[in-house]
PDB file of C-alpha atoms in Angstrom:
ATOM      1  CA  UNK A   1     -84.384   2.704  -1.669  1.00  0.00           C
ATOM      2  CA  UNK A   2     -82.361  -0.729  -2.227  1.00  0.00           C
ATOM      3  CA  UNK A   3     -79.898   1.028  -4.517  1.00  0.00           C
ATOM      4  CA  UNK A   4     -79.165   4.115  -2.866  1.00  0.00           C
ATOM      5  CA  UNK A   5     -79.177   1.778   0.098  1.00  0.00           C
ATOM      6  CA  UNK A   6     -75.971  -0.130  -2.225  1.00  0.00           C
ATOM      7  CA  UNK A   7     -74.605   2.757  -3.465  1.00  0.00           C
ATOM      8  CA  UNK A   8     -74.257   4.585  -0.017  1.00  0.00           C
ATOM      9  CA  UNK A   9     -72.495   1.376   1.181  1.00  0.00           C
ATOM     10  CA  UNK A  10     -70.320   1.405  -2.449  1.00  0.00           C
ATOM     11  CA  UNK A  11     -69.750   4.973  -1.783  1.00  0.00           C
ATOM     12  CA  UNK A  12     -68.980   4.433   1.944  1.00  0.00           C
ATOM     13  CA  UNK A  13     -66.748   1.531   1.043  1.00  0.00           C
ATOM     14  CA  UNK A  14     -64.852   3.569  -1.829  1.00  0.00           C
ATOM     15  CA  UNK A  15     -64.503   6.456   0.803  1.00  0.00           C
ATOM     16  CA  UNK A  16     -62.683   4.042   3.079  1.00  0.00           C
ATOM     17  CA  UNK A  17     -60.540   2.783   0.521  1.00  0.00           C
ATOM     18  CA  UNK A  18     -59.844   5.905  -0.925  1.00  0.00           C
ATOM     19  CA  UNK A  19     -58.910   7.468   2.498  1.00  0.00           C
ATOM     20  CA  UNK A  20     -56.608   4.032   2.831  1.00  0.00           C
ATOM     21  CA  UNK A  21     -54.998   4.915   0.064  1.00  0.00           C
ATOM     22  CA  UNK A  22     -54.688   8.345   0.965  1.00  0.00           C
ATOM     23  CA  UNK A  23     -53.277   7.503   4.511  1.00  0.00           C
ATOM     24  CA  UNK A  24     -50.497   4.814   2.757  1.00  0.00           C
ATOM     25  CA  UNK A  25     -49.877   7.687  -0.248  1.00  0.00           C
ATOM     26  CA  UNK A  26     -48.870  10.031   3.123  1.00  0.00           C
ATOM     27  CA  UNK A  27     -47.147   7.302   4.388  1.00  0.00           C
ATOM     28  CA  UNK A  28     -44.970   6.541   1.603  1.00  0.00           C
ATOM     29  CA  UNK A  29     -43.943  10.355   1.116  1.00  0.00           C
ATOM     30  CA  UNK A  30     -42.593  10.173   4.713  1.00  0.00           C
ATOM     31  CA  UNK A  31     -40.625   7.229   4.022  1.00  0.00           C
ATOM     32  CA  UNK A  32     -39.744   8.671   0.688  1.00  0.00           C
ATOM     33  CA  UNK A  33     -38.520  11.948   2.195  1.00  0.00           C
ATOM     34  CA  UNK A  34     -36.396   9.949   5.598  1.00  0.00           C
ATOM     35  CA  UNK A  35     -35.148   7.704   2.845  1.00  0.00           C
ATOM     36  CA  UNK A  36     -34.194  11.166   0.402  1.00  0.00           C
ATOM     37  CA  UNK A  37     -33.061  13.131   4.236  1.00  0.00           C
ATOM     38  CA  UNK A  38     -30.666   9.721   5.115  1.00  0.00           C
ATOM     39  CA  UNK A  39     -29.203   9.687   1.475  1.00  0.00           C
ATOM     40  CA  UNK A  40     -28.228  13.392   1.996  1.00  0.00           C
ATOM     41  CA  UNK A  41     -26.956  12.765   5.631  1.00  0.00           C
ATOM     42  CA  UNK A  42     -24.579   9.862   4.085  1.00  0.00           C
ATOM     43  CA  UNK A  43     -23.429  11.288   1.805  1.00  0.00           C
ATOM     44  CA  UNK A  44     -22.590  14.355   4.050  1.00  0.00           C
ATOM     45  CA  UNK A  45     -20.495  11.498   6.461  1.00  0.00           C
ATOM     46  CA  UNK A  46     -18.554  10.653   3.246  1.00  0.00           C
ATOM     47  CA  UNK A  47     -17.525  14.379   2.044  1.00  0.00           C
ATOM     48  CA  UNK A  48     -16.601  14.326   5.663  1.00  0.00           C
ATOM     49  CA  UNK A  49     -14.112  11.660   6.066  1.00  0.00           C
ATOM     50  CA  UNK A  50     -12.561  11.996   2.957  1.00  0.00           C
ATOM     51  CA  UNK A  51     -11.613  15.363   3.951  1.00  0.00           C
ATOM     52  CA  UNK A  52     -10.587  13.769   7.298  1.00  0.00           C
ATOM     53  CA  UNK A  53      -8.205  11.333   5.618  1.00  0.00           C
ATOM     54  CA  UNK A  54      -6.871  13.734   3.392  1.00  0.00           C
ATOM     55  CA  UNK A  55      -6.028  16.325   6.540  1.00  0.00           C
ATOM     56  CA  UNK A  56      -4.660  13.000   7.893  1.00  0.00           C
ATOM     57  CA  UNK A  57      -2.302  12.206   5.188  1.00  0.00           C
ATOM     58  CA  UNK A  58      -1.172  16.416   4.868  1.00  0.00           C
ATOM     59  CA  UNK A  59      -0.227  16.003   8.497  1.00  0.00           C
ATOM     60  CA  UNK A  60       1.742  13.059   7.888  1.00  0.00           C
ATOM     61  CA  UNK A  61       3.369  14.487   5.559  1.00  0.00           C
ATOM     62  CA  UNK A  62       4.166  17.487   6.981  1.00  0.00           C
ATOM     63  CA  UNK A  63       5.534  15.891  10.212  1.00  0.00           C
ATOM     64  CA  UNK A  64       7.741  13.191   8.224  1.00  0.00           C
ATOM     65  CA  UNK A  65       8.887  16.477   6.577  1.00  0.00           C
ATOM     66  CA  UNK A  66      10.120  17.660  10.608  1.00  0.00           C
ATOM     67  CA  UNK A  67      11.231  14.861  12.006  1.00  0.00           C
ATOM     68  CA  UNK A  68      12.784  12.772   8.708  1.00  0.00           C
ATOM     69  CA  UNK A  69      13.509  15.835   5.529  1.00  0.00           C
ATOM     70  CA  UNK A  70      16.249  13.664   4.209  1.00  0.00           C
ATOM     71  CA  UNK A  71      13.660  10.623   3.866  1.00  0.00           C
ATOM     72  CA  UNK A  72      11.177  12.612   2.183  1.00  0.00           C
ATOM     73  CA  UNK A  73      13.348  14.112  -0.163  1.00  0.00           C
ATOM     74  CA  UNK A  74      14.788  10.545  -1.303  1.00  0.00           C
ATOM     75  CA  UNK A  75      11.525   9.357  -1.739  1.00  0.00           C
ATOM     76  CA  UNK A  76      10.704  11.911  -4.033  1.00  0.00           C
ATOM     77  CA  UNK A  77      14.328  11.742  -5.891  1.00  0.00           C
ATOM     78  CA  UNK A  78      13.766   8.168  -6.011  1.00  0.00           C
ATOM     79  CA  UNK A  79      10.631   7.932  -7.521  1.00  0.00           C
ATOM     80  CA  UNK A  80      11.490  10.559 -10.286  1.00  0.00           C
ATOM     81  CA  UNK A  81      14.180   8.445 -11.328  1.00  0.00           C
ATOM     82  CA  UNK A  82      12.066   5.524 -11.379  1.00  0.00           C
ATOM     83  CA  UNK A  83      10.229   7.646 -14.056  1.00  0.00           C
ATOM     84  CA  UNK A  84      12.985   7.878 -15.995  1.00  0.00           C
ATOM     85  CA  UNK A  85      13.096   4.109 -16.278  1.00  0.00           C
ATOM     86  CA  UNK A  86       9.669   3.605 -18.251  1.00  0.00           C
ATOM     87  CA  UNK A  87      10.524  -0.093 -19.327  1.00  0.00           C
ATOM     88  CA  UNK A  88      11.180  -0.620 -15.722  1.00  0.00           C
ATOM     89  CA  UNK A  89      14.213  -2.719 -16.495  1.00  0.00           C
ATOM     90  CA  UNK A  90      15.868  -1.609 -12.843  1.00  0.00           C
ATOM     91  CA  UNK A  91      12.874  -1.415 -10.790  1.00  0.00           C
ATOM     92  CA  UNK A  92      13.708  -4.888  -9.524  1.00  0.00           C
ATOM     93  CA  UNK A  93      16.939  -6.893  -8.581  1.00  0.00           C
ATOM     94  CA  UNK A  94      18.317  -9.282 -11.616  1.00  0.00           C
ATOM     95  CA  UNK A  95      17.023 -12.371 -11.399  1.00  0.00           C
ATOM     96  CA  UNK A  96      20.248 -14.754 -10.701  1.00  0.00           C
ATOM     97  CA  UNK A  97      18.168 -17.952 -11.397  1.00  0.00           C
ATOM     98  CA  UNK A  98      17.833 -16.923 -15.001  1.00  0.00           C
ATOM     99  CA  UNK A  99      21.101 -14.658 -15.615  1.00  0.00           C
ATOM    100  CA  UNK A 100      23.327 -17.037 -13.557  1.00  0.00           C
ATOM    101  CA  UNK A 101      27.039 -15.490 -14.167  1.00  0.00           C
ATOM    102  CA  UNK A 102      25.491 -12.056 -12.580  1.00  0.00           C
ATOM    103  CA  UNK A 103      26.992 -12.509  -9.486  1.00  0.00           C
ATOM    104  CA  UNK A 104      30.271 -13.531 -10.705  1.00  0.00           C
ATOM    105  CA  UNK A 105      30.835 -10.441 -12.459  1.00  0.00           C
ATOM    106  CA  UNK A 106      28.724  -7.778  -9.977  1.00  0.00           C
ATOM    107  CA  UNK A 107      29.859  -7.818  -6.954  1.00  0.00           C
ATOM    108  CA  UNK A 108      27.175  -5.605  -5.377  1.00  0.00           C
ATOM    109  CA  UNK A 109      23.709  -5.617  -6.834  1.00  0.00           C
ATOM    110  CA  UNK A 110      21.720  -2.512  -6.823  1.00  0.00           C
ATOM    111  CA  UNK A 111      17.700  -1.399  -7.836  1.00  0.00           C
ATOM    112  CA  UNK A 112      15.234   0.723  -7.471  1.00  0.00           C
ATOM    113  CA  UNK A 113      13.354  -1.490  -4.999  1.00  0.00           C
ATOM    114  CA  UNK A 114      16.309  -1.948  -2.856  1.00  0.00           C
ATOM    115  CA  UNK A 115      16.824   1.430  -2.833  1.00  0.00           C
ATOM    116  CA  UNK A 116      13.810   2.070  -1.829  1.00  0.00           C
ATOM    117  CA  UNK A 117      13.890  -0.269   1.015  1.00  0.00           C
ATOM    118  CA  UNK A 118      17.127   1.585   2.424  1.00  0.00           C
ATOM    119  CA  UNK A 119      15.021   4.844   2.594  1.00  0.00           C
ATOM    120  CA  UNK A 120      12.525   3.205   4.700  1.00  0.00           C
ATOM    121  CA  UNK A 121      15.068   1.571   7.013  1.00  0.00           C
ATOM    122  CA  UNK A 122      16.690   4.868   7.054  1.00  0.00           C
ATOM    123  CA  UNK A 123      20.216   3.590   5.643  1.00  0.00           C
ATOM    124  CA  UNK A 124      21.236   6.402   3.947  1.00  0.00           C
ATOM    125  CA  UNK A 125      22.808   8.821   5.982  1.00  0.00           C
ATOM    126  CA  UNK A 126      23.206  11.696   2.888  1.00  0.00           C
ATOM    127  CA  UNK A 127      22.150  12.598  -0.507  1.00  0.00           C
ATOM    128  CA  UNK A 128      26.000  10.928  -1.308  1.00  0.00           C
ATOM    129  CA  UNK A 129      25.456   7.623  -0.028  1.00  0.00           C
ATOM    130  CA  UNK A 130      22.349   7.087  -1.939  1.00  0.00           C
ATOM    131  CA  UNK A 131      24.425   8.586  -5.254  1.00  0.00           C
ATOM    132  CA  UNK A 132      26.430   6.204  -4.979  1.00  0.00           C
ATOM    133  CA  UNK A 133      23.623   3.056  -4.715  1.00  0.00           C
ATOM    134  CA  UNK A 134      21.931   4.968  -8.139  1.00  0.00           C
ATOM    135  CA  UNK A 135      25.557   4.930 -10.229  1.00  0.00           C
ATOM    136  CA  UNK A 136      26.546   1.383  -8.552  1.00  0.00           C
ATOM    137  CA  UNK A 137      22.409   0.845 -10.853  1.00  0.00           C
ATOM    138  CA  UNK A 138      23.655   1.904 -13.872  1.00  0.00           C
ATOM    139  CA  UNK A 139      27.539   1.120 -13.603  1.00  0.00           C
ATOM    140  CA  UNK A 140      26.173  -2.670 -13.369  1.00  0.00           C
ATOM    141  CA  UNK A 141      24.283  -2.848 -15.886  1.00  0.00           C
ATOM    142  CA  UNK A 142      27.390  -1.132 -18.484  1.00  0.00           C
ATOM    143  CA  UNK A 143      29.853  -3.224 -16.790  1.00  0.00           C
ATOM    144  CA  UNK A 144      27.434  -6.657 -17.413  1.00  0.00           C
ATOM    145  CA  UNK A 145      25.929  -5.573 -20.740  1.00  0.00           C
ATOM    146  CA  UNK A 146      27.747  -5.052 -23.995  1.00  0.00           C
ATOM    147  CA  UNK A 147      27.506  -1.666 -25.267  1.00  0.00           C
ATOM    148  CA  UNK A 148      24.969  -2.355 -28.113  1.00  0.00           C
ATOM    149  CA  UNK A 149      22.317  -3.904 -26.087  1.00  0.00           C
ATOM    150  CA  UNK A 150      18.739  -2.499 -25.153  1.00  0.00           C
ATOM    151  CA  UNK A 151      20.205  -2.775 -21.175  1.00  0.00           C
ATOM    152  CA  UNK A 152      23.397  -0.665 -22.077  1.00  0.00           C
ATOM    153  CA  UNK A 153      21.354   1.938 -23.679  1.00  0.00           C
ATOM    154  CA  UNK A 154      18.701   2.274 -21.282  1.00  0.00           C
ATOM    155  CA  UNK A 155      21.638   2.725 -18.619  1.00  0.00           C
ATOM    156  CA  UNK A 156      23.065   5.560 -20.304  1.00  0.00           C
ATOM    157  CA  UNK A 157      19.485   7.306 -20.549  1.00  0.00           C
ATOM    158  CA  UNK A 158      19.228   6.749 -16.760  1.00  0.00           C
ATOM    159  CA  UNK A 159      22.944   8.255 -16.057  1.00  0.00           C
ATOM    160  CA  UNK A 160      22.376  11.073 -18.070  1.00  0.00           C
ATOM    161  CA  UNK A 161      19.017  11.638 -17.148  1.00  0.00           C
ATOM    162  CA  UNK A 162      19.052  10.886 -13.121  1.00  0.00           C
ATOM    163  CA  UNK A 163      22.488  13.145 -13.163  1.00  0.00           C
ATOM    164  CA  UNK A 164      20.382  16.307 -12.817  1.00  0.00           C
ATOM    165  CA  UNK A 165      17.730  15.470 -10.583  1.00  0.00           C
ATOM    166  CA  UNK A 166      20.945  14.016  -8.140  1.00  0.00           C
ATOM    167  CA  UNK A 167      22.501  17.637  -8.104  1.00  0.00           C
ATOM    168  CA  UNK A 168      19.480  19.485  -7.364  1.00  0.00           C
ATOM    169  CA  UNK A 169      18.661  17.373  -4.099  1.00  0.00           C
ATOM    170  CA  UNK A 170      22.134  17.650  -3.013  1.00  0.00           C
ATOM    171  CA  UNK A 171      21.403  21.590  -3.917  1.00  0.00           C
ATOM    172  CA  UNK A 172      18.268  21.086  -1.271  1.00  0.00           C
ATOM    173  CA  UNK A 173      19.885  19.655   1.291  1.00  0.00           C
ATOM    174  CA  UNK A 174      22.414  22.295   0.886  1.00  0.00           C
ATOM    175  CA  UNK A 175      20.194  25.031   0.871  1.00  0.00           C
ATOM    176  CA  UNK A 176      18.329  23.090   4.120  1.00  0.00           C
ATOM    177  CA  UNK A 177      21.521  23.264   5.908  1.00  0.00           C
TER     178      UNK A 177
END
């Protein structure tokens, strides 16, 4: 009688444990599946707002394309030429500390990132006026550099190659009206 009297009371206390562990196994799978349910819900909320932002930026676009066309299309004539400048040797103005004579012999300085900065403050008033800021680029550098440096070169490539991007955004604006 003593030890079915300890087993029962082994067997009792196993059954407890056992239905412990049963109740925190359940519990766990709940947590397990909120945790699995919240990952899917975030990640839902990201899809989401990425799509938002992109919609956001389209409609930018699109209504800087209304209101400002000339803008947009310098900005996009302007950055193809700066692809045509892969050694980025215009992207910048010269520096006058280090090239000191510069502004002896140009009289008006030109780059890409000043260029740029007249787009956004909406200086140029035609496809013309910012023509004539790309040639002043590469007229400055031929007129500074002697004709068998790198600099002389790589303004020749720019002329020749910016030329044709030039006339067909003065053939958009044209056929814009």
């Amino acid at each position: 009688r003593l030890q079915a009297s300890q087993q029962s009371q082994r067997s009792g206390l196993e059954t407890e444990t056992v239905a412990a562990l049963k109740e925190q196994l359940v519990h766990w799978q709940r947590l397990r599946h909120d945790l699995e349910r919240s990952r899917l819900l975030v990640e839902l909320i990201r899809k989401r707002e990425k799509l938002k932002r992109e919609e956001l930026r389209i409609n930018q676009h699109v209504t800087d394309l209304k209101l400002q066309p000339l803008t947009v299309l310098l900005r996009r004539t302007l950055d193809q030429l700066q692809m045509k400048d892969p050694a980025n040797i215009f992207a910048q103005p010269v520096p006058v500390e280090e090239v000191t004579d510069y502004l002896d012999v140009i009289k008006s300085p030109m780059d890409f990132s000043t260029m740029r900065k007249k787009i956004e403050t909406h200086e140029y008033m035609s496809v013309g006026d910012f023509a004539k800021d790309f040639q002043l680029i590469y007229e400055n550098c031929m007129t500074y550099n002697a004709r068998d440096t790198v600099y002389f070169r790589a303004a020749v490539r720019l002329r020749d190659s910016g030329a044709p991007l030039l006339r067909f955004a003065r053939k958009q604006v044209e056929r814009a009206g």
